[in-house]
Amino acid sequence: RSLLLLTSSQQPEYVMSAASANSPDVLSQPAVERCVDERSLRSLIDALPLVDNHAHPAMLLSPPVHSARHAGSCSSSGSSSSVRAQSFCVPTTPSDVLEFRNAFTESHDVTLLETQLSSSLSYARNVRQLKQVLLAAHSTTTATAATSVQDAESTLLRHLSQRSAASRIESSLAAANLRAVLLDDGLQYSELDVHGVARTASSCCSAPVSSYAGHSCAAFRVLRLEREAELTVDAVRLESGAHSPITVGLFRSLFRTRLLCALESLPTVVALKSIAAYRCGLQRCAPSSPAPSDEQVIEFGLTASGNCRIQSGLLVSEVIRIGLSIARERNLPLQIHTGFGDTDLKLNQADPTYLHELLQSEAKYAKPVSIVLLHSSYPFCRQLGYLASVYSNVYIDVGLAIPYLSRAGMRNMLSALFELAPLNKIMYSSDAHTIPELLLLGALNAKEVLADVLVSTVHDQELSFSEALSVARDFFYGTAVRLHPAVSEALRNLSAASSFSSSSSSSSSSSSFSFSSSSSSSSSSSSSSSSSSSSSSSSSSSSSSSSSSSSFPSTVAHIPTPSLSPHSSQPSLLLPSTVALLPAPHIEQLRLLWVDTANVRRCKVVPRRRLTADLLRHGVGLTRANHGGGVFQDGPVPGQSLTPIGEVRLVPDLSSLVELPYCRGHATVCCDVASTTAVTPFVPWEHCARSFLRAQIDRLAEQHENAEAIVGFEVEFYLVRPGEVASATDLYACSLSLDRENEVLSKLLDTLEKQGIEVYLHHAESGPGQFEVVLAHQAALRAVDQLIHVRETIHALTVAYDQHLLFRPKPFADCAGSGLHLHLSLNREGRNIFPHPSSIGELSAEASHFIAGWLAHLPALLGFTCPTVYSYERVGPGCWTGSTTSWGLDHRECPIRVPVHPGEGLTNVEYKLCDSTANPYYVVGALLVAGMDGVARSLVLPEPQTTVHLDDAVEFSEQYHLGQCSKLPDSLQVSLRCLERSQLFCQALGVEHMRTYLAVKRDELARCSETLPAFPAVY
């Protein structure tokens, strides 16, 4: 039991070996083979390193004067001496003694703290245990045995009062043999009322997360959803007035944006967390049915300081829903508080079985979010074990119950969980808070109690000793590492970077425990071989080395928190989400980008200091006439109703923001065009192409059982050097073509990577200087936004490299044309619904109807997808674009191709009749409209085309009027006529919007009727 004792000149006897730094989830075979009896099992369990799955930063009684991520959460970016001087609950007054005692109970009742707590079994054990460990590790302190709890407490407090905050954290981490700790820094100590006196932000705060990161331990964040939601509301109230109504729609947009911003600016976040049990009970966690409308006004409470406190069931349900959505996108676990807690929690509403509906809903996804239920759900332990036994994505965390319960209580708790739950789904945490020594107490008690329970299972012949050891490994770090790839990567980095003294190296050689295995050892049980191989980059703060001094390491980025106090020192009206998006000082200008009716990308630039919550809600003004002009006339064209009278607003969608590495100090964000008033902050404008796509995405989800469109683009273009002619090397996929343009292409790919835009592949095409860049598939709106950013980046880089960029569909009469091919599939609850569910090589019925809708409306679709005179230079027989209303399996002469993927079947459909003169928001929106019509009418998909048809002798107009539509329009004039006659598209787009679109396109057609103008460079 004394293996964890640590002296100032001694490392723990069992440490992680730097020589074996390959896999953090492998138990070496020699250790398993030596585990043959109770003594060896207990000894080897004592030697295990730990990952603390859930804890909180300790409380500092007087905060440093630095910026904070949250109110009441201090930064360590100032001088190290000011941080080192901080202390935790220094026992100089009776009230400070109560602060120390408060760390061992969920009660804040002064009478209980003064006269009753010391008689509890857990407090007596923990105080004596802590005194024995800490005083034995510091020989300069007299380790006189205490005969009572009061004497042990007094001796312990005197010892702690002489130590700095940093040294207490450092020694607790080392003595507990912790290699990683996940910290929820959303706990607001200043909001808790202890010993009858309310704490304030000026009297206490949290230690910085970075203070837990050192040369042997990595620190990560757990992002508390309710705290982020409250900050979102407070930011809007700060800007618009404390009594201004906030709609559900506005909250959804800003809250989602804030979470995404936090994940970008705080790379150490590895999990999300909800404390819904404290706010309205777990029974309100399931998504509301029906979902609240965007116009509904949210309700919330206020704290004593006047800040938002989320407590309504409707709002909590929205917070959980949005949190789950982002966790699913980012592959993050969601931790949920269950069971006992502070006195403002209603225990009967913290029963985890209330989560049954939420868990059933999440289980429908192909990759459901891993949900970690905290605190062993005590006293509902058996209910928790049941949930873990029936839901594959439910995991168990035992923090708080260990070390808060008596030793018998902890054993009973673990035994209850072991009755039914899979043992590799149970993991350790301390739930340490207030004082860092709880990290150590959690480790000591967990190892003793787990060993007791495992020995009992061996005696009952349910496990062997070696199997029990593997269970302990999973409990203390294996399961946590598998759930958090970033933790796994950080542990490997720590292993590789660590250097140990010769004494510790020799001692470690006697122990076969580490987070890795050397080449001479092999992995053991099958459960240990299932660790996740994926990993993500961890923050440098997690893996950076720490000096041996007691100063805190540098902190990571923080999000400022607005205060509603009129005396606040908050320096600006910046919405926190905006600040998080623009954390670097060099980003000073934000481009508000939109795409007009004629597919011209336009932008207005807003300085950083002007990015207020009001701007984010109401946008920037824009004349309505802008959307009534074409590429040849920068003003309203005849035949439509948009004039210089009236204004709309450009409302930025911050989730689409990317930096512009090629333009110093600039970032770009895609915008919706909205009609806003003082009463309605955001109403989509009927002439906005992006809002048209949004509407079709929403309609697809509403009318087709939450279906989601997944889209990927293939972007083709020419790079032409002035005065250069085609060469023999310009052949499809020719490596020499890539070599010739390597410099600009490499710069393009590097820039896109920095912008977070994933390129699936790129290659040379058939024309002289022609290339194709294939973008990774995304949700439809995000895919189109990224395509817009790609076009902007390609244009900018070719200017910088003094090259001519040609997006023209057919720039050279005798060379290949350039298209914008689009791949689309449909997902439902995370599963692709295009392949036939039981027959590989066939389409599902829904996919067949969807593609049949494309075929039925193909002539009219060309009005959106081939919307210029230049488009038809590329379209025709033999051009690999298709010229008939046909589809085929891997048939590149058909306009609609269904690729055949080996081993996967028919997973998506490709639309080929599109080029870069088309507005992609219209393109994807129109394809969704046509496809949904095919599903709604159960249109029959004809047999796939198997021959190549190059016959262009049949007049299309004759076939069209006969209803046969075998040949597609060969001119913009005919395509626009088909589009105008389509009731489906007129209804989907709206009469006025369709009128404007047709007027703009016909004006462009008229200006090209006699002499074809030079291809506009704005595409």
Short mmCIF file of C-alpha atoms in Angstrom, two decimals, residues 231-569:
data_model
loop_
_atom_site.label_atom_id
_atom_site.label_comp_id
_atom_site.label_asym_id
_atom_site.label_seq_id
_atom_site.Cartn_x
_atom_site.Cartn_y
_atom_site.Cartn_z
CA LEU A 231 -22.28 32.44 -21.76
CA THR A 232 -24.03 32.54 -25.14
CA VAL A 233 -27.17 34.00 -23.58
CA ASP A 234 -25.19 36.47 -21.45
CA ALA A 235 -23.33 37.73 -24.51
CA VAL A 236 -26.60 38.49 -26.32
CA ARG A 237 -28.03 40.18 -23.22
CA LEU A 238 -24.90 42.27 -22.92
CA GLU A 239 -25.27 43.49 -26.49
CA SER A 240 -29.03 43.80 -26.82
CA GLY A 241 -30.08 44.57 -23.27
CA ALA A 242 -30.67 42.35 -20.28
CA HIS A 243 -34.41 42.20 -20.95
CA SER A 244 -34.33 41.67 -24.71
CA PRO A 245 -36.15 38.49 -25.79
CA ILE A 246 -33.94 35.75 -27.25
CA THR A 247 -35.51 33.36 -29.73
CA VAL A 248 -34.80 29.65 -29.98
CA GLY A 249 -33.52 30.14 -33.53
CA LEU A 250 -31.00 32.77 -32.49
CA PHE A 251 -29.88 30.69 -29.52
CA ARG A 252 -29.40 27.59 -31.69
CA SER A 253 -27.24 29.47 -34.16
CA LEU A 254 -25.06 31.28 -31.62
CA PHE A 255 -24.71 28.32 -29.24
CA ARG A 256 -23.62 25.94 -31.98
CA THR A 257 -21.19 28.55 -33.24
CA ARG A 258 -19.78 29.08 -29.75
CA LEU A 259 -19.17 25.35 -29.27
CA LEU A 260 -17.43 25.06 -32.63
CA CYS A 261 -15.33 28.10 -31.79
CA ALA A 262 -14.34 26.65 -28.44
CA LEU A 263 -13.26 23.39 -30.07
CA GLU A 264 -11.13 25.31 -32.57
CA SER A 265 -9.53 27.71 -30.07
CA LEU A 266 -9.14 25.15 -27.26
CA PRO A 267 -7.52 22.11 -28.90
CA THR A 268 -7.24 20.37 -25.52
CA VAL A 269 -11.01 19.71 -25.42
CA VAL A 270 -11.51 15.94 -25.64
CA ALA A 271 -15.08 15.56 -24.35
CA LEU A 272 -18.32 17.42 -23.80
CA LYS A 273 -20.33 17.32 -20.58
CA SER A 274 -23.87 18.00 -19.41
CA ILE A 275 -25.15 18.72 -15.91
CA ALA A 276 -28.81 18.53 -16.94
CA ALA A 277 -29.54 16.60 -13.73
CA TYR A 278 -28.85 19.79 -11.78
CA ARG A 279 -31.01 22.00 -13.96
CA CYS A 280 -34.24 20.17 -14.72
CA GLY A 281 -33.57 16.47 -14.16
CA LEU A 282 -32.48 13.76 -16.57
CA GLN A 283 -36.03 13.14 -17.75
CA ARG A 284 -35.80 16.30 -19.90
CA CYS A 285 -32.62 15.27 -21.74
CA ALA A 286 -34.44 13.60 -24.63
CA PRO A 287 -35.08 15.82 -27.69
CA SER A 288 -38.32 17.80 -27.38
CA SER A 289 -41.19 16.53 -29.50
CA PRO A 290 -42.27 18.51 -31.34
CA ALA A 291 -39.11 20.60 -31.55
CA PRO A 292 -39.62 24.25 -30.51
CA SER A 293 -39.98 26.70 -33.39
CA ASP A 294 -37.25 29.22 -34.19
CA GLU A 295 -39.56 32.08 -33.20
CA GLN A 296 -40.24 30.77 -29.68
CA VAL A 297 -38.66 32.88 -26.93
CA ILE A 298 -36.38 31.02 -24.52
CA GLU A 299 -36.75 31.17 -20.74
CA PHE A 300 -33.94 31.11 -18.22
CA GLY A 301 -33.20 32.01 -14.62
CA LEU A 302 -30.61 34.33 -13.09
CA THR A 303 -27.84 33.78 -10.59
CA ALA A 304 -27.29 36.06 -7.62
CA SER A 305 -24.82 38.05 -9.73
CA GLY A 306 -27.40 38.56 -12.48
CA ASN A 307 -25.97 36.13 -15.02
CA CYS A 308 -27.97 33.53 -16.94
CA ARG A 309 -28.77 30.18 -15.37
CA ILE A 310 -30.28 27.64 -17.75
CA GLN A 311 -32.93 25.58 -16.00
CA SER A 312 -35.92 25.18 -18.33
CA GLY A 313 -36.47 21.71 -19.74
CA LEU A 314 -36.97 23.02 -23.27
CA LEU A 315 -33.65 24.86 -23.30
CA VAL A 316 -31.75 21.99 -21.66
CA SER A 317 -33.14 19.63 -24.30
CA GLU A 318 -31.89 21.97 -27.05
CA VAL A 319 -28.47 22.18 -25.40
CA ILE A 320 -28.22 18.37 -25.27
CA ARG A 321 -29.42 17.99 -28.87
CA ILE A 322 -26.88 20.47 -30.24
CA GLY A 323 -24.14 19.04 -28.04
CA LEU A 324 -24.80 15.52 -29.31
CA SER A 325 -24.77 16.74 -32.90
CA ILE A 326 -21.34 18.33 -32.50
CA ALA A 327 -20.01 15.37 -30.51
CA ARG A 328 -21.08 13.15 -33.40
CA GLU A 329 -19.35 15.39 -35.94
CA ARG A 330 -16.12 15.68 -33.93
CA ASN A 331 -16.04 12.10 -32.57
CA LEU A 332 -16.13 13.32 -28.96
CA PRO A 333 -17.65 11.50 -25.97
CA LEU A 334 -20.42 13.17 -23.97
CA GLN A 335 -20.19 12.95 -20.18
CA ILE A 336 -23.48 13.26 -18.27
CA HIS A 337 -23.81 13.81 -14.51
CA THR A 338 -25.92 11.12 -12.89
CA GLY A 339 -26.63 10.17 -9.29
CA PHE A 340 -25.75 12.17 -6.18
CA GLY A 341 -24.32 15.67 -6.12
CA ASP A 342 -24.78 19.12 -4.60
CA THR A 343 -27.93 19.96 -2.65
CA ASP A 344 -29.51 21.86 -5.55
CA LEU A 345 -29.95 18.51 -7.30
CA LYS A 346 -33.13 16.46 -6.92
CA LEU A 347 -31.76 12.97 -6.44
CA ASN A 348 -34.84 11.16 -7.70
CA GLN A 349 -34.44 13.00 -11.04
CA ALA A 350 -30.80 11.90 -11.41
CA ASP A 351 -31.66 8.22 -12.01
CA PRO A 352 -29.84 7.23 -15.25
CA THR A 353 -32.81 5.19 -16.47
CA TYR A 354 -34.44 8.53 -17.34
CA LEU A 355 -31.92 8.63 -20.21
CA HIS A 356 -33.47 5.58 -21.87
CA GLU A 357 -35.25 7.59 -24.59
CA LEU A 358 -32.13 9.62 -25.38
CA LEU A 359 -30.00 6.47 -25.55
CA GLN A 360 -32.47 4.72 -27.84
CA SER A 361 -32.48 7.74 -30.16
CA GLU A 362 -28.68 7.84 -30.28
CA ALA A 363 -28.35 4.10 -30.83
CA LYS A 364 -29.97 4.47 -34.26
CA TYR A 365 -26.85 6.13 -35.66
CA ALA A 366 -24.17 4.04 -37.35
CA LYS A 367 -21.58 5.66 -35.06
CA PRO A 368 -23.45 6.78 -31.95
CA VAL A 369 -21.84 9.19 -29.53
CA SER A 370 -20.05 7.47 -26.65
CA ILE A 371 -21.92 8.54 -23.51
CA VAL A 372 -20.08 8.40 -20.19
CA LEU A 373 -22.40 8.38 -17.17
CA LEU A 374 -20.57 9.94 -14.24
CA HIS A 375 -20.30 9.20 -10.51
CA SER A 376 -21.40 5.55 -10.83
CA SER A 377 -24.96 6.99 -10.70
CA TYR A 378 -24.83 6.35 -6.94
CA PRO A 379 -27.14 5.20 -5.41
CA PHE A 380 -28.54 3.95 -8.76
CA CYS A 381 -25.51 1.76 -9.48
CA ARG A 382 -27.41 -1.31 -10.64
CA GLN A 383 -29.54 0.79 -13.00
CA LEU A 384 -26.32 2.15 -14.50
CA GLY A 385 -24.88 -1.35 -14.87
CA TYR A 386 -28.01 -2.38 -16.74
CA LEU A 387 -27.73 0.54 -19.20
CA ALA A 388 -24.08 -0.29 -19.90
CA SER A 389 -25.08 -3.89 -20.54
CA VAL A 390 -27.69 -3.06 -23.20
CA TYR A 391 -26.25 0.01 -24.96
CA SER A 392 -22.86 -0.39 -26.62
CA ASN A 393 -22.13 3.34 -26.41
CA VAL A 394 -22.76 3.70 -22.65
CA TYR A 395 -19.70 3.80 -20.38
CA ILE A 396 -19.39 4.01 -16.60
CA ASP A 397 -17.31 6.45 -14.56
CA VAL A 398 -16.89 5.86 -10.81
CA GLY A 399 -15.63 9.29 -9.70
CA LEU A 400 -17.03 10.99 -6.59
CA ALA A 401 -18.31 7.69 -5.19
CA ILE A 402 -14.57 7.04 -4.91
CA PRO A 403 -13.39 8.47 -2.49
CA TYR A 404 -16.60 9.92 -0.96
CA LEU A 405 -18.08 6.61 0.25
CA SER A 406 -16.88 4.42 3.08
CA ARG A 407 -14.59 1.57 2.09
CA ALA A 408 -17.47 -0.90 2.33
CA GLY A 409 -19.63 1.48 0.32
CA MET A 410 -17.02 1.73 -2.42
CA ARG A 411 -16.69 -2.05 -2.57
CA ASN A 412 -20.46 -2.47 -2.73
CA MET A 413 -20.69 0.15 -5.46
CA LEU A 414 -18.10 -1.58 -7.64
CA SER A 415 -19.62 -5.01 -6.95
CA ALA A 416 -23.04 -3.72 -8.03
CA LEU A 417 -21.58 -2.42 -11.30
CA PHE A 418 -19.69 -5.67 -11.86
CA GLU A 419 -22.92 -7.68 -11.56
CA LEU A 420 -24.10 -6.88 -15.08
CA ALA A 421 -21.94 -4.30 -16.87
CA PRO A 422 -19.13 -5.31 -19.28
CA LEU A 423 -15.97 -4.74 -17.26
CA ASN A 424 -14.08 -3.00 -20.07
CA LYS A 425 -16.66 -0.18 -20.00
CA ILE A 426 -15.98 0.89 -16.40
CA MET A 427 -13.31 3.52 -15.86
CA TYR A 428 -11.66 5.50 -13.14
CA SER A 429 -11.94 9.14 -12.20
CA SER A 430 -11.52 11.08 -8.97
CA ASP A 431 -13.94 13.97 -9.57
CA ALA A 432 -11.29 15.97 -7.69
CA HIS A 433 -12.22 19.58 -6.94
CA THR A 434 -11.42 22.33 -4.44
CA ILE A 435 -8.11 20.75 -3.33
CA PRO A 436 -5.65 18.88 -5.59
CA GLU A 437 -5.04 16.21 -2.97
CA LEU A 438 -8.35 14.61 -4.00
CA LEU A 439 -6.48 13.41 -7.10
CA LEU A 440 -4.25 11.36 -4.83
CA LEU A 441 -7.02 10.16 -2.54
CA GLY A 442 -9.04 8.96 -5.51
CA ALA A 443 -6.09 6.93 -6.80
CA LEU A 444 -5.25 5.40 -3.41
CA ASN A 445 -8.81 4.36 -2.62
CA ALA A 446 -9.60 3.16 -6.13
CA LYS A 447 -6.60 0.85 -6.24
CA GLU A 448 -7.32 -0.65 -2.84
CA VAL A 449 -11.04 -1.14 -3.43
CA LEU A 450 -10.69 -2.43 -6.99
CA ALA A 451 -8.10 -4.95 -5.81
CA ASP A 452 -10.51 -6.12 -3.08
CA VAL A 453 -13.35 -6.63 -5.58
CA LEU A 454 -11.14 -8.33 -8.18
CA VAL A 455 -9.71 -10.70 -5.59
CA SER A 456 -13.28 -11.61 -4.68
CA THR A 457 -14.11 -12.38 -8.34
CA VAL A 458 -11.05 -14.62 -8.55
CA HIS A 459 -12.08 -16.46 -5.39
CA ASP A 460 -15.53 -16.90 -6.93
CA GLN A 461 -13.79 -18.42 -9.99
CA GLU A 462 -15.25 -15.79 -12.32
CA LEU A 463 -11.84 -14.41 -13.34
CA SER A 464 -8.28 -15.64 -13.26
CA PHE A 465 -5.60 -13.48 -11.67
CA SER A 466 -4.25 -12.46 -15.08
CA GLU A 467 -7.75 -11.59 -16.31
CA ALA A 468 -8.32 -9.53 -13.17
CA LEU A 469 -5.13 -7.62 -13.91
CA SER A 470 -6.37 -6.85 -17.44
CA VAL A 471 -9.65 -5.55 -15.98
CA ALA A 472 -7.64 -3.23 -13.72
CA ARG A 473 -5.64 -2.00 -16.68
CA ASP A 474 -8.84 -1.11 -18.59
CA PHE A 475 -10.31 0.47 -15.46
CA PHE A 476 -7.38 2.80 -14.79
CA TYR A 477 -6.39 3.83 -18.30
CA GLY A 478 -7.21 1.43 -21.14
CA THR A 479 -10.88 2.36 -21.61
CA ALA A 480 -10.22 6.09 -21.24
CA VAL A 481 -7.46 5.95 -23.84
CA ARG A 482 -9.70 4.13 -26.32
CA LEU A 483 -12.44 6.72 -25.86
CA HIS A 484 -10.11 9.71 -26.32
CA PRO A 485 -7.65 9.39 -29.25
CA ALA A 486 -6.02 12.72 -28.33
CA VAL A 487 -5.18 11.33 -24.90
CA SER A 488 -3.61 8.28 -26.53
CA GLU A 489 -1.44 10.47 -28.74
CA ALA A 490 -0.39 12.70 -25.85
CA LEU A 491 0.64 9.70 -23.77
CA ARG A 492 2.83 8.45 -26.60
CA ASN A 493 4.45 11.88 -26.81
CA LEU A 494 5.04 11.92 -23.07
CA SER A 495 6.57 8.45 -23.23
CA ALA A 496 8.91 9.46 -26.03
CA ALA A 497 9.90 12.73 -24.35
CA SER A 498 10.42 11.42 -20.83
CA SER A 499 13.91 10.82 -19.48
CA PHE A 500 14.30 9.03 -16.18
CA SER A 501 17.16 8.76 -13.76
CA SER A 502 19.11 5.54 -13.66
CA SER A 503 17.52 4.62 -10.38
CA SER A 504 14.01 5.00 -11.69
CA SER A 505 14.94 3.17 -14.88
CA SER A 506 16.20 0.22 -12.94
CA SER A 507 13.11 0.15 -10.80
CA SER A 508 10.87 0.38 -13.81
CA SER A 509 12.56 -2.62 -15.31
CA SER A 510 11.22 -4.71 -12.48
CA SER A 511 7.72 -3.63 -13.36
CA SER A 512 6.29 -4.51 -16.73
CA PHE A 513 3.65 -1.80 -16.62
CA SER A 514 3.64 1.14 -18.97
CA PHE A 515 1.43 2.76 -21.52
CA SER A 516 3.35 0.91 -24.20
CA SER A 517 5.21 -2.27 -24.93
CA SER A 518 8.77 -2.67 -25.99
CA SER A 519 9.70 -4.70 -28.98
CA SER A 520 10.57 -7.60 -26.75
CA SER A 521 7.15 -7.88 -25.22
CA SER A 522 3.86 -8.78 -26.75
CA SER A 523 0.34 -7.71 -25.99
CA SER A 524 -1.79 -9.86 -23.77
CA SER A 525 -5.50 -10.41 -23.56
CA SER A 526 -7.79 -9.85 -26.49
CA SER A 527 -9.44 -6.97 -24.70
CA SER A 528 -6.18 -5.06 -24.69
CA SER A 529 -5.73 -5.42 -28.42
CA SER A 530 -8.86 -3.51 -29.29
CA SER A 531 -7.52 -0.07 -28.58
CA SER A 532 -8.34 2.63 -31.02
CA SER A 533 -5.63 3.23 -33.56
CA SER A 534 -6.88 6.68 -34.40
CA SER A 535 -5.36 9.72 -32.83
CA SER A 536 -5.62 13.45 -33.12
CA SER A 537 -3.19 16.20 -32.40
CA SER A 538 -3.04 17.28 -28.82
CA SER A 539 -2.32 20.73 -27.61
CA SER A 540 1.24 21.68 -27.05
CA SER A 541 0.26 22.62 -23.55
CA SER A 542 -0.57 19.01 -22.89
CA SER A 543 2.73 17.59 -23.95
CA SER A 544 5.12 20.44 -23.36
CA SER A 545 7.72 19.90 -20.75
CA SER A 546 7.51 21.64 -17.45
CA SER A 547 10.43 22.92 -15.48
CA SER A 548 11.20 21.50 -12.10
CA SER A 549 10.20 24.74 -10.45
CA SER A 550 6.76 25.18 -8.97
CA SER A 551 5.58 27.70 -11.52
CA PHE A 552 2.62 26.81 -13.73
CA PRO A 553 3.19 26.04 -17.42
CA SER A 554 1.84 28.47 -20.00
CA THR A 555 -1.91 28.38 -20.40
CA VAL A 556 -3.79 27.71 -23.61
CA ALA A 557 -6.15 30.10 -25.38
CA HIS A 558 -9.08 31.45 -23.41
CA ILE A 559 -12.51 32.81 -24.36
CA PRO A 560 -13.36 36.05 -22.56
CA THR A 561 -16.62 36.08 -20.65
CA PRO A 562 -18.90 39.14 -20.75
CA SER A 563 -20.20 40.58 -17.52
CA LEU A 564 -23.60 42.20 -17.18
CA SER A 565 -22.35 44.48 -14.48
CA PRO A 566 -22.35 48.17 -15.51
CA HIS A 567 -18.93 48.45 -13.90
CA SER A 568 -17.45 45.61 -15.93
CA SER A 569 -13.96 46.02 -17.28
#
